[in-house]
Every structure is written in C-alpha cells, then in structure tokens.
mmCIF file of N, CA and C in Angstrom:
data_model
loop_
_atom_site.group_PDB
_atom_site.id
_atom_site.type_symbol
_atom_site.label_atom_id
_atom_site.label_comp_id
_atom_site.label_asym_id
_atom_site.label_seq_id
_atom_site.Cartn_x
_atom_site.Cartn_y
_atom_site.Cartn_z
ATOM 1 N N UNK S 1 -3.061 20.782 18.464
ATOM 2 C CA UNK S 1 -3.629 21.440 17.310
ATOM 3 C C UNK S 1 -5.141 21.459 17.463
ATOM 4 N N UNK S 2 -5.737 22.388 16.804
ATOM 5 C CA UNK S 2 -7.179 22.569 16.907
ATOM 6 C C UNK S 2 -7.924 21.373 16.323
ATOM 7 N N UNK S 3 -8.981 20.999 16.993
ATOM 8 C CA UNK S 3 -9.803 19.881 16.536
ATOM 9 C C UNK S 3 -10.439 20.193 15.184
ATOM 10 N N UNK S 4 -10.712 21.478 14.915
ATOM 11 C CA UNK S 4 -11.402 21.835 13.681
ATOM 12 C C UNK S 4 -10.544 21.604 12.442
ATOM 13 N N UNK S 5 -9.227 21.613 12.566
ATOM 14 C CA UNK S 5 -8.375 21.376 11.401
ATOM 15 C C UNK S 5 -8.581 19.983 10.820
ATOM 16 N N UNK S 6 -8.942 19.044 11.655
ATOM 17 C CA UNK S 6 -9.156 17.682 11.180
ATOM 18 C C UNK S 6 -10.378 17.584 10.271
ATOM 19 N N UNK S 7 -11.271 18.573 10.338
ATOM 20 C CA UNK S 7 -12.514 18.502 9.576
ATOM 21 C C UNK S 7 -12.548 19.454 8.390
ATOM 22 N N UNK S 8 -11.543 20.314 8.249
ATOM 23 C CA UNK S 8 -11.509 21.251 7.125
ATOM 24 C C UNK S 8 -10.966 20.552 5.880
ATOM 25 N N UNK S 9 -11.611 20.775 4.744
ATOM 26 C CA UNK S 9 -11.117 20.173 3.502
ATOM 27 C C UNK S 9 -9.724 20.702 3.153
ATOM 28 N N UNK S 10 -8.852 19.797 2.754
ATOM 29 C CA UNK S 10 -7.509 20.180 2.341
ATOM 30 C C UNK S 10 -6.508 20.335 3.467
ATOM 31 N N UNK S 11 -6.946 20.241 4.708
ATOM 32 C CA UNK S 11 -6.037 20.411 5.843
ATOM 33 C C UNK S 11 -5.389 19.102 6.276
ATOM 34 N N UNK S 12 -5.909 17.976 5.783
ATOM 35 C CA UNK S 12 -5.328 16.684 6.135
ATOM 36 C C UNK S 12 -4.937 15.942 4.867
ATOM 37 N N UNK S 13 -4.049 14.980 5.029
ATOM 38 C CA UNK S 13 -3.680 14.107 3.931
ATOM 39 C C UNK S 13 -3.196 12.791 4.514
ATOM 40 N N UNK S 14 -3.233 11.751 3.697
ATOM 41 C CA UNK S 14 -2.787 10.445 4.177
ATOM 42 C C UNK S 14 -1.267 10.416 4.232
ATOM 43 N N UNK S 15 -0.741 9.469 4.983
ATOM 44 C CA UNK S 15 0.721 9.382 5.061
ATOM 45 C C UNK S 15 1.317 9.022 3.704
ATOM 46 N N UNK S 16 0.595 8.273 2.892
ATOM 47 C CA UNK S 16 1.077 7.924 1.545
ATOM 48 C C UNK S 16 1.150 9.169 0.667
ATOM 49 N N UNK S 17 0.104 10.011 0.719
ATOM 50 C CA UNK S 17 0.122 11.236 -0.072
ATOM 51 C C UNK S 17 1.160 12.221 0.438
ATOM 52 N N UNK S 18 1.403 12.220 1.727
ATOM 53 C CA UNK S 18 2.453 13.084 2.280
ATOM 54 C C UNK S 18 3.805 12.685 1.706
ATOM 55 N N UNK S 19 4.026 11.394 1.585
ATOM 56 C CA UNK S 19 5.289 10.919 1.005
ATOM 57 C C UNK S 19 5.409 11.334 -0.456
ATOM 58 N N UNK S 20 4.330 11.185 -1.221
ATOM 59 C CA UNK S 20 4.361 11.547 -2.639
ATOM 60 C C UNK S 20 4.500 13.052 -2.839
ATOM 61 N N UNK S 21 3.709 13.813 -2.099
ATOM 62 C CA UNK S 21 3.646 15.256 -2.308
ATOM 63 C C UNK S 21 4.875 15.989 -1.789
ATOM 64 N N UNK S 22 5.438 15.532 -0.687
ATOM 65 C CA UNK S 22 6.528 16.268 -0.052
ATOM 66 C C UNK S 22 7.874 15.556 -0.125
ATOM 67 N N UNK S 23 7.931 14.397 -0.773
ATOM 68 C CA UNK S 23 9.200 13.705 -0.951
ATOM 69 C C UNK S 23 9.754 13.078 0.314
ATOM 70 N N UNK S 24 8.876 12.705 1.226
ATOM 71 C CA UNK S 24 9.301 12.033 2.453
ATOM 72 C C UNK S 24 9.295 10.525 2.246
ATOM 73 N N UNK S 25 9.995 9.819 3.104
ATOM 74 C CA UNK S 25 9.895 8.361 3.112
ATOM 75 C C UNK S 25 8.908 7.973 4.211
ATOM 76 N N UNK S 26 8.363 6.773 4.100
ATOM 77 C CA UNK S 26 7.437 6.311 5.137
ATOM 78 C C UNK S 26 8.142 6.209 6.480
ATOM 79 N N UNK S 27 9.405 5.818 6.456
ATOM 80 C CA UNK S 27 10.168 5.726 7.710
ATOM 81 C C UNK S 27 10.271 7.081 8.397
ATOM 82 N N UNK S 28 10.491 8.142 7.616
ATOM 83 C CA UNK S 28 10.570 9.488 8.196
ATOM 84 C C UNK S 28 9.235 9.891 8.814
ATOM 85 N N UNK S 29 8.146 9.547 8.129
ATOM 86 C CA UNK S 29 6.813 9.876 8.640
ATOM 87 C C UNK S 29 6.548 9.120 9.937
ATOM 88 N N UNK S 30 6.833 7.823 9.952
ATOM 89 C CA UNK S 30 6.579 7.026 11.155
ATOM 90 C C UNK S 30 7.464 7.460 12.315
ATOM 91 N N UNK S 31 8.702 7.832 12.028
ATOM 92 C CA UNK S 31 9.606 8.312 13.077
ATOM 93 C C UNK S 31 9.081 9.623 13.668
ATOM 94 N N UNK S 32 8.560 10.511 12.809
ATOM 95 C CA UNK S 32 7.999 11.777 13.290
ATOM 96 C C UNK S 32 6.742 11.539 14.122
ATOM 97 N N UNK S 33 5.947 10.543 13.739
ATOM 98 C CA UNK S 33 4.757 10.199 14.523
ATOM 99 C C UNK S 33 5.174 9.695 15.900
ATOM 100 N N UNK S 34 6.174 8.805 15.923
ATOM 101 C CA UNK S 34 6.643 8.250 17.198
ATOM 102 C C UNK S 34 7.242 9.317 18.105
ATOM 103 N N UNK S 35 7.932 10.291 17.509
ATOM 104 C CA UNK S 35 8.567 11.336 18.320
ATOM 105 C C UNK S 35 7.589 12.439 18.712
ATOM 106 N N UNK S 36 6.358 12.389 18.185
ATOM 107 C CA UNK S 36 5.345 13.369 18.560
ATOM 108 C C UNK S 36 5.345 14.624 17.710
ATOM 109 N N UNK S 37 6.112 14.642 16.622
ATOM 110 C CA UNK S 37 6.140 15.819 15.749
ATOM 111 C C UNK S 37 4.908 15.890 14.853
ATOM 112 N N UNK S 38 4.303 14.738 14.584
ATOM 113 C CA UNK S 38 3.104 14.682 13.750
ATOM 114 C C UNK S 38 1.958 14.057 14.531
ATOM 115 N N UNK S 39 0.813 14.738 14.515
ATOM 116 C CA UNK S 39 -0.405 14.137 15.045
ATOM 117 C C UNK S 39 -1.003 13.286 13.935
ATOM 118 N N UNK S 40 -1.732 12.267 14.294
ATOM 119 C CA UNK S 40 -2.341 11.422 13.278
ATOM 120 C C UNK S 40 -3.668 10.878 13.770
ATOM 121 N N UNK S 41 -4.452 10.475 12.816
ATOM 122 C CA UNK S 41 -5.682 9.735 13.073
ATOM 123 C C UNK S 41 -5.615 8.492 12.196
ATOM 124 N N UNK S 42 -5.997 7.370 12.748
ATOM 125 C CA UNK S 42 -5.979 6.140 11.962
ATOM 126 C C UNK S 42 -7.330 5.981 11.281
ATOM 127 N N UNK S 43 -7.302 5.791 9.980
ATOM 128 C CA UNK S 43 -8.509 5.583 9.184
ATOM 129 C C UNK S 43 -8.360 4.289 8.398
ATOM 130 N N UNK S 44 -9.461 3.873 7.785
ATOM 131 C CA UNK S 44 -9.460 2.669 6.971
ATOM 132 C C UNK S 44 -10.149 2.964 5.650
ATOM 133 N N UNK S 45 -9.559 2.467 4.568
ATOM 134 C CA UNK S 45 -10.170 2.552 3.245
ATOM 135 C C UNK S 45 -10.226 1.136 2.686
ATOM 136 N N UNK S 46 -11.417 0.631 2.483
ATOM 137 C CA UNK S 46 -11.626 -0.731 1.988
ATOM 138 C C UNK S 46 -10.908 -1.749 2.867
ATOM 139 N N UNK S 47 -10.924 -1.509 4.158
ATOM 140 C CA UNK S 47 -10.321 -2.432 5.107
ATOM 141 C C UNK S 47 -8.827 -2.249 5.312
ATOM 142 N N UNK S 48 -8.222 -1.329 4.569
ATOM 143 C CA UNK S 48 -6.780 -1.100 4.687
ATOM 144 C C UNK S 48 -6.516 0.128 5.547
ATOM 145 N N UNK S 49 -5.672 -0.005 6.548
ATOM 146 C CA UNK S 49 -5.409 1.141 7.433
ATOM 147 C C UNK S 49 -4.455 2.153 6.799
ATOM 148 N N UNK S 50 -4.661 3.415 7.144
ATOM 149 C CA UNK S 50 -3.721 4.467 6.768
ATOM 150 C C UNK S 50 -3.794 5.552 7.821
ATOM 151 N N UNK S 51 -2.767 6.377 7.884
ATOM 152 C CA UNK S 51 -2.709 7.458 8.857
ATOM 153 C C UNK S 51 -3.048 8.770 8.175
ATOM 154 N N UNK S 52 -3.953 9.516 8.786
ATOM 155 C CA UNK S 52 -4.307 10.844 8.307
ATOM 156 C C UNK S 52 -3.479 11.846 9.104
ATOM 157 N N UNK S 53 -2.814 12.749 8.399
ATOM 158 C CA UNK S 53 -1.916 13.714 9.030
ATOM 159 C C UNK S 53 -2.384 15.130 8.737
ATOM 160 N N UNK S 54 -1.975 16.061 9.572
ATOM 161 C CA UNK S 54 -2.267 17.471 9.331
ATOM 162 C C UNK S 54 -1.233 18.034 8.357
ATOM 163 N N UNK S 55 -1.709 18.644 7.281
ATOM 164 C CA UNK S 55 -0.835 19.171 6.232
ATOM 165 C C UNK S 55 0.169 20.188 6.785
ATOM 166 N N UNK S 56 -0.275 21.064 7.680
ATOM 167 C CA UNK S 56 0.613 22.099 8.215
ATOM 168 C C UNK S 56 1.767 21.483 9.000
ATOM 169 N N UNK S 57 1.495 20.402 9.727
ATOM 170 C CA UNK S 57 2.559 19.738 10.478
ATOM 171 C C UNK S 57 3.541 19.029 9.549
ATOM 172 N N UNK S 58 3.023 18.453 8.466
ATOM 173 C CA UNK S 58 3.903 17.791 7.498
ATOM 174 C C UNK S 58 4.814 18.828 6.840
ATOM 175 N N UNK S 59 4.243 19.987 6.492
ATOM 176 C CA UNK S 59 5.059 21.052 5.887
ATOM 177 C C UNK S 59 6.166 21.496 6.831
ATOM 178 N N UNK S 60 5.838 21.675 8.097
ATOM 179 C CA UNK S 60 6.863 22.110 9.046
ATOM 180 C C UNK S 60 7.915 21.017 9.249
ATOM 181 N N UNK S 61 7.516 19.750 9.207
ATOM 182 C CA UNK S 61 8.476 18.652 9.317
ATOM 183 C C UNK S 61 9.438 18.656 8.132
ATOM 184 N N UNK S 62 8.912 18.838 6.929
ATOM 185 C CA UNK S 62 9.762 18.870 5.736
ATOM 186 C C UNK S 62 10.725 20.048 5.811
ATOM 187 N N UNK S 63 10.227 21.199 6.241
ATOM 188 C CA UNK S 63 11.098 22.360 6.403
ATOM 189 C C UNK S 63 12.199 22.111 7.414
ATOM 190 N N UNK S 64 11.864 21.393 8.467
ATOM 191 C CA UNK S 64 12.840 21.075 9.517
ATOM 192 C C UNK S 64 13.877 20.060 9.029
ATOM 193 N N UNK S 65 13.424 19.042 8.292
ATOM 194 C CA UNK S 65 14.334 17.987 7.843
ATOM 195 C C UNK S 65 15.208 18.411 6.664
ATOM 196 N N UNK S 66 14.607 19.092 5.687
ATOM 197 C CA UNK S 66 15.310 19.372 4.437
ATOM 198 C C UNK S 66 15.500 20.853 4.132
ATOM 199 N N UNK S 67 14.816 21.716 4.839
ATOM 200 C CA UNK S 67 14.925 23.149 4.591
ATOM 201 C C UNK S 67 13.808 23.657 3.699
ATOM 202 N N UNK S 68 13.593 24.972 3.703
ATOM 203 C CA UNK S 68 12.486 25.557 2.930
ATOM 204 C C UNK S 68 12.659 25.422 1.416
ATOM 205 N N UNK S 69 13.903 25.332 0.940
ATOM 206 C CA UNK S 69 14.117 25.189 -0.504
ATOM 207 C C UNK S 69 13.544 23.865 -1.004
ATOM 208 N N UNK S 70 13.726 22.819 -0.226
ATOM 209 C CA UNK S 70 13.197 21.506 -0.602
ATOM 210 C C UNK S 70 11.674 21.537 -0.639
ATOM 211 N N UNK S 71 11.086 22.206 0.323
ATOM 212 C CA UNK S 71 9.627 22.307 0.384
ATOM 213 C C UNK S 71 9.093 22.998 -0.862
ATOM 214 N N UNK S 72 9.733 24.089 -1.257
ATOM 215 C CA UNK S 72 9.299 24.821 -2.451
ATOM 216 C C UNK S 72 9.530 23.988 -3.711
ATOM 217 N N UNK S 73 10.673 23.317 -3.794
ATOM 218 C CA UNK S 73 10.975 22.486 -4.964
ATOM 219 C C UNK S 73 9.968 21.344 -5.092
ATOM 220 N N UNK S 74 9.617 20.720 -3.979
ATOM 221 C CA UNK S 74 8.641 19.631 -4.005
ATOM 222 C C UNK S 74 7.258 20.151 -4.389
ATOM 223 N N UNK S 75 6.908 21.351 -3.936
ATOM 224 C CA UNK S 75 5.611 21.934 -4.289
ATOM 225 C C UNK S 75 5.535 22.177 -5.792
ATOM 226 N N UNK S 76 6.618 22.696 -6.368
ATOM 227 C CA UNK S 76 6.658 22.943 -7.815
ATOM 228 C C UNK S 76 6.576 21.620 -8.570
ATOM 229 N N UNK S 77 7.335 20.628 -8.125
ATOM 230 C CA UNK S 77 7.337 19.315 -8.774
ATOM 231 C C UNK S 77 5.950 18.682 -8.722
ATOM 232 N N UNK S 78 5.303 18.761 -7.570
ATOM 233 C CA UNK S 78 3.965 18.181 -7.418
ATOM 234 C C UNK S 78 2.955 18.906 -8.310
ATOM 235 N N UNK S 79 3.048 20.227 -8.376
ATOM 236 C CA UNK S 79 2.136 21.005 -9.214
ATOM 237 C C UNK S 79 2.332 20.657 -10.689
ATOM 238 N N UNK S 80 3.589 20.494 -11.116
ATOM 239 C CA UNK S 80 3.859 20.101 -12.499
ATOM 240 C C UNK S 80 3.275 18.730 -12.810
ATOM 241 N N UNK S 81 3.370 17.801 -11.874
ATOM 242 C CA UNK S 81 2.789 16.477 -12.075
ATOM 243 C C UNK S 81 1.277 16.567 -12.236
ATOM 244 N N UNK S 82 0.629 17.391 -11.412
ATOM 245 C CA UNK S 82 -0.823 17.561 -11.512
ATOM 246 C C UNK S 82 -1.203 18.156 -12.860
ATOM 247 N N UNK S 83 -0.436 19.155 -13.310
ATOM 248 C CA UNK S 83 -0.725 19.805 -14.588
ATOM 249 C C UNK S 83 -0.531 18.822 -15.736
ATOM 250 N N UNK S 84 0.556 18.067 -15.720
ATOM 251 C CA UNK S 84 0.799 17.080 -16.777
ATOM 252 C C UNK S 84 -0.291 16.018 -16.806
ATOM 253 N N UNK S 85 -0.749 15.590 -15.639
ATOM 254 C CA UNK S 85 -1.828 14.613 -15.560
ATOM 255 C C UNK S 85 -3.100 15.184 -16.197
ATOM 256 N N UNK S 86 -3.398 16.436 -15.890
ATOM 257 C CA UNK S 86 -4.589 17.083 -16.451
ATOM 258 C C UNK S 86 -4.464 17.247 -17.966
ATOM 259 N N UNK S 87 -3.282 17.634 -18.447
ATOM 260 C CA UNK S 87 -3.054 17.783 -19.887
ATOM 261 C C UNK S 87 -3.269 16.448 -20.591
ATOM 262 N N UNK S 88 -2.706 15.378 -20.045
ATOM 263 C CA UNK S 88 -2.873 14.060 -20.662
ATOM 264 C C UNK S 88 -4.328 13.621 -20.660
ATOM 265 N N UNK S 89 -5.046 13.924 -19.599
ATOM 266 C CA UNK S 89 -6.466 13.593 -19.533
ATOM 267 C C UNK S 89 -7.241 14.348 -20.615
ATOM 268 N N UNK S 90 -6.926 15.624 -20.767
ATOM 269 C CA UNK S 90 -7.605 16.426 -21.785
ATOM 270 C C UNK S 90 -7.258 15.951 -23.195
ATOM 271 N N UNK S 91 -6.024 15.509 -23.408
ATOM 272 C CA UNK S 91 -5.638 14.970 -24.716
ATOM 273 C C UNK S 91 -6.454 13.726 -25.042
ATOM 274 N N UNK S 92 -6.632 12.849 -24.043
ATOM 275 C CA UNK S 92 -7.437 11.642 -24.271
ATOM 276 C C UNK S 92 -8.886 12.007 -24.587
ATOM 277 N N UNK S 93 -9.429 12.977 -23.862
ATOM 278 C CA UNK S 93 -10.806 13.408 -24.115
ATOM 279 C C UNK S 93 -10.929 14.024 -25.497
ATOM 280 N N UNK S 94 -9.937 14.829 -25.894
ATOM 281 C CA UNK S 94 -9.953 15.465 -27.207
ATOM 282 C C UNK S 94 -9.911 14.414 -28.308
ATOM 283 N N UNK S 95 -9.072 13.406 -28.148
ATOM 284 C CA UNK S 95 -8.972 12.342 -29.147
ATOM 285 C C UNK S 95 -10.313 11.625 -29.285
ATOM 286 N N UNK S 96 -10.967 11.361 -28.170
ATOM 287 C CA UNK S 96 -12.264 10.693 -28.189
ATOM 288 C C UNK S 96 -13.314 11.564 -28.873
ATOM 289 N N UNK S 97 -13.317 12.851 -28.564
ATOM 290 C CA UNK S 97 -14.285 13.762 -29.182
ATOM 291 C C UNK S 97 -14.038 13.914 -30.681
ATOM 292 N N UNK S 98 -12.778 13.954 -31.086
ATOM 293 C CA UNK S 98 -12.474 14.049 -32.517
ATOM 294 C C UNK S 98 -12.929 12.800 -33.257
ATOM 295 N N UNK S 99 -12.799 11.646 -32.619
ATOM 296 C CA UNK S 99 -13.262 10.399 -33.220
ATOM 297 C C UNK S 99 -14.781 10.429 -33.377
ATOM 298 N N UNK S 100 -15.493 10.884 -32.348
ATOM 299 C CA UNK S 100 -16.952 10.995 -32.426
ATOM 300 C C UNK S 100 -17.358 11.980 -33.516
ATOM 301 N N UNK S 101 -16.640 13.083 -33.610
ATOM 302 C CA UNK S 101 -16.932 14.098 -34.624
ATOM 303 C C UNK S 101 -16.766 13.511 -36.022
ATOM 304 N N UNK S 102 -15.676 12.775 -36.239
ATOM 305 C CA UNK S 102 -15.432 12.168 -37.548
ATOM 306 C C UNK S 102 -16.533 11.174 -37.897
ATOM 307 N N UNK S 103 -16.977 10.393 -36.922
ATOM 308 C CA UNK S 103 -18.054 9.430 -37.163
ATOM 309 C C UNK S 103 -19.355 10.139 -37.518
ATOM 310 N N UNK S 104 -19.652 11.237 -36.828
ATOM 311 C CA UNK S 104 -20.879 11.983 -37.117
ATOM 312 C C UNK S 104 -20.818 12.642 -38.490
ATOM 313 N N UNK S 105 -19.684 13.179 -38.857
ATOM 314 C CA UNK S 105 -19.531 13.798 -40.180
ATOM 315 C C UNK S 105 -19.679 12.742 -41.260
ATOM 316 N N UNK S 106 -19.091 11.573 -41.023
ATOM 317 C CA UNK S 106 -19.204 10.482 -41.990
ATOM 318 C C UNK S 106 -20.653 10.048 -42.144
ATOM 319 N N UNK S 107 -21.371 9.948 -41.018
ATOM 320 C CA UNK S 107 -22.784 9.573 -41.062
ATOM 321 C C UNK S 107 -23.620 10.641 -41.760
ATOM 322 N N UNK S 108 -23.263 11.893 -41.563
ATOM 323 C CA UNK S 108 -24.006 13.001 -42.163
ATOM 324 C C UNK S 108 -23.826 13.015 -43.681
ATOM 325 N N UNK S 109 -22.661 12.650 -44.159
ATOM 326 C CA UNK S 109 -22.362 12.689 -45.590
ATOM 327 C C UNK S 109 -22.950 11.507 -46.345
ATOM 328 N N UNK S 110 -23.420 10.506 -45.647
ATOM 329 C CA UNK S 110 -23.974 9.329 -46.328
ATOM 330 C C UNK S 110 -25.358 9.566 -46.816
#
C-alpha cells in the first residue's frame, strides 16, 4: 500500500477502533495481521502499545469475512451511535445553558 495513506487523516485507525467500528474481534484482527491481510504500524499512547491499521484494508477484511451487508449494517450502527452521542452532548449543554439563563433572569429581577 502507498506510504502516503499512513499520513492522510481518516485513512488509519487503531485496532481497538476497528473492532468497535466494524464489529470485529481482536482475535480476527490479529489473525489477519499474522496472515498478511492487514498492514500495521505499532504506536504508543501514554506508554500503551496499539496497532494502527489502514481503514481500506479493514473494510475489505470485513467484506471478506462477513460480506458487504455486514459492512453496511455496521456503518449504519456506528453512525447512529455517533449521532446519539452528539444528541446527548447537546442535551447536556442545553440543560447547562438553561440553568445559566434562569440564574441570570433571577438576578435581573432582583
């Protein structure tokens, strides 16, 4: 694979995120690494090692193992999780802003 893919934003992901995003197990990822289906780079975060993988290779592995329907279903599931996370974050921010607004209105009326 091209060396430049390793440096493009969004083209790589950790083996942990590959498992979460595409519904793989760590054993499947490690087996694919050993068999040469996945290229990897070893990185460290706070002293803890993890494997960086190419997203395109992970997608092709998932398609090979489970079929394209699984890949699409996992993409939809992951997108829904991201949206729900964002909605919950916005709800928390809204609650905080409403509390600040109520305090300011109360202070203004005094």
